[in-house]
Amino acid sequence: MSGNESRVQAIHQITNREPTVVQQTEPLGKIWACDVFNLAKMEEALSKTAYKAVKKTVETGAPLEPSIAEVVAAGMKEWAIAKGAKFFSHIFYPMTNITAEKHDGFIITSSEGNAITEFSGSLLIKGEPDGSSFPNGSLRMTNSARGYTAWDPTSPAYIMHTDNGATLMIPSVFMSWTGEALDKKIPLLRSNAAMSKAGQKVLALMGETEVARLNSSCGAEQEYFLVDANFANARPDLLLTGRTLFGAPAAKGQQFDDHYFGAIPARVQIFMQDFEDQLYRLGIPAKTHHNEVAPGQFEIAPYYESANVAADHQQLMMTLMKATAKKHGFLCLLHEKPFAGINGSGKHVNWSVGNATQGNLLDPGKTPHDNLNFLLFCGAVIRGVHKFGPLLRAVIATASNDHRLGANEAPPAIMSVYLGDQLEKVFKDIKDGKVVASTSGGEMDLGLSQILKFERDPGDRNRTSPFAFTGNRFEFRAVGSSQSVSGPLVAMNTMLADSLNWIAEKLEAELSKGVTQADAVVAVLKVLMDEHGNAVFGGDGYSAEWHEKAVSERGLKNIPTTADALPALREASVIELFKNTGVLSPVELESRFEVYAEQYILAIEVEAKVVVDMAKTAIYPAVMNYLSDLGVANASMADLEIEIDDTVMKTVALEVNAMMAAVSKLDKAIAQHDFASTEEHMQFMANDIRSLMDEVRLHADTLETEVDDALWPLPKYREMLFIK
Ligand code: ADP
Ligand code: MG
């Protein structure tokens, strides 16, 4: 196809598409979790002893006896085969943001040649993928990258239906033969355990007699774009990199705010319904959906669940979202910034910690005593964000999220905490010594139970903060839409564990002086606020003033790119943090630095290659055709002795020359490979390569506004964002 033929065809296809047939959906009660081997199904399928043992493991994380695994495997197999599954697979979560699976048949044949099925406890518990092609960082050296998967009984198995039939999926961890974590699940489980241990210590010091294991919860709001597949197929950049590397802004963008919370287009509604029904079958509690700010942008948020299950569900959701979108003729873009000049996509990670005996510890609670516990946990978060701000920045650092952070629509790359006016005042009063606990030894009520109630009104929340308290949880808003939530959850749980350990130590010292609990809490929190209160900020996080003051007056770090952010994983304080809490050994942490750095470099390298390719093979030929048309027209005018204004021709010629000059600089830069260190290589990508890509784009986008529309080969922003 030449010229804009592919664009014209795409528009034709879209405007003449047969309307998607609305599927009649089944009632929720009938489909809810029907494909999940959850506790309810286990109760039916297993013996009483086996069921009790598994339930205990799910609820307390206690290890499972091999004999029990045998019984569970038999029950699970029966259930899965009855539902049509012929294969099973351990599903695991490598250090990249994807999921991995290796499918195995239940089938074996008997000596008589009959097909029988086999699935033992040991097959359930342990799988052996060939781990060598997953990025493992420095762990590659220590154990030649072989690894195995092991069932995580705390996340239920389920049946995945695809066009290729039904498969039993078994959520698993992925580790090396020497026991190092090669995945994103093991650190999450360990971080929960570390946080629980530290939290229990604090609660015991607060006089709680019964303290159940603590767990973290996560509810992730997922933003995404839908672009018609006909357009996407004509955009190599969207297909290969998930974002547009070229594209002049449309005359109409999002300035009217007419998409936000507007009526969802019918075609998208049908997609959502199909997608959500699949989620329900898999026991994923999809709760809200709506249009987002940008045209073509939407959001889905499931109800929150235990962090480990939520993380698995989040991965599954992203997979299903892309597959279902495809079925409905869309490309689903999870990239953080698919369109320049249009809002990007994030993933707000709502996070809280609690247990069965004290409830949600980030909820102010009803009694003065609950309030003290709450203040300690809240204080622990403040300390964590202050002390480990660069770590929080590092765990959300990807090449794609760099485009979004710090832009005027997304949280800044400076880590601060928003508490809301009243809570901020409570902490400030504690810091200023204005809160004096009662001398009578009675309990102190800071009145939080009353005043914090209306914090839950979403109206007065500060949307510009990367890390906000929202009434009974914290919301980490800087997380990228394409990311796994595990990294951020691990960082939050671990920094909380560290802070709670610190609090426990201080609290114990105070209490040993014989003061009341209230006095001890206030004293500890005063020290905490003196040292870490600088992270608390309730103002406008987008303002230039904050960007200045955060750094110069508060000593916070503004970390603009992934190249600047990832080295935090190599800092002594971060290595100590993960080592002391038992979440990641130094070698495990280092391997993460290496994998993330490699991913960053590769992501930009691929983009740069696509820029060169598209500029040379799509844009340049279109521009030259236009110039030749203009040339012919000019020549014929000259024959008539009419002098025609050649400004456009000159502009186009100069722009195309400039574009090709930038392309050749970029091409040369891509070939550069001699870097002294990974850090240097990342900086080169962040600065040299990215700016050369921008330079090519600048000229190409100018050309898009000059060249005859009939010749322009790439679907334009106005088409991709507005034609549905
Ligand atoms: P908003 O868009 O106003 O931030 P949403 O209702 O879209 O809020 O999403 C809030 C998310 O936070 C949901 O996933 C919700 O289940 C989750 N959530 C609510 N309470 C908690 C909690 N205590 N801990 C963790 N997540 C929570
Ligand atoms: Mg939110």
PDB file of C-alpha atoms and ligand atoms in Angstrom, residues 219-221 223 290 292 299 301 347-350 461 463 470 473 475-477, ligand 2:
ATOM      1  CA  GLY A 219      -6.571  -2.572  45.501  1.00  0.00           C
ATOM      2  CA  ALA A 220      -5.096  -1.385  42.211  1.00  0.00           C
ATOM      3  CA  GLU A 221      -6.830   1.055  39.890  1.00  0.00           C
ATOM      4  CA  GLU A 223      -5.864   2.899  33.580  1.00  0.00           C
ATOM      5  CA  HIS A 290     -15.313   4.528  33.934  1.00  0.00           C
ATOM      6  CA  GLU A 292     -10.675   8.497  32.128  1.00  0.00           C
ATOM      7  CA  GLU A 299     -10.094   2.688  34.129  1.00  0.00           C
ATOM      8  CA  ALA A 301     -10.592  -1.119  39.661  1.00  0.00           C
ATOM      9  CA  LYS A 347      -1.921   2.341  38.378  1.00  0.00           C
ATOM     10  CA  HIS A 348      -2.918   3.677  41.773  1.00  0.00           C
ATOM     11  CA  VAL A 349      -1.872   1.069  44.299  1.00  0.00           C
ATOM     12  CA  ASN A 350      -4.125   1.337  47.365  1.00  0.00           C
ATOM     13  CA  ARG A 461      -8.087  14.641  48.307  1.00  0.00           C
ATOM     14  CA  ARG A 463      -4.514  14.487  43.512  1.00  0.00           C
ATOM     15  CA  THR A 470      -7.081   8.343  51.763  1.00  0.00           C
ATOM     16  CA  ARG A 473      -5.158   3.285  53.374  1.00  0.00           C
ATOM     17  CA  GLU A 475      -2.513   5.310  47.746  1.00  0.00           C
ATOM     18  CA  PHE A 476       0.754   5.075  45.803  1.00  0.00           C
ATOM     19  CA  ARG A 477      -0.136   6.965  42.661  1.00  0.00           C
TER      20      ARG A 477
HETATM   21 MG    MG B   2      -7.343   6.415  43.261  1.00  0.00          MG
END
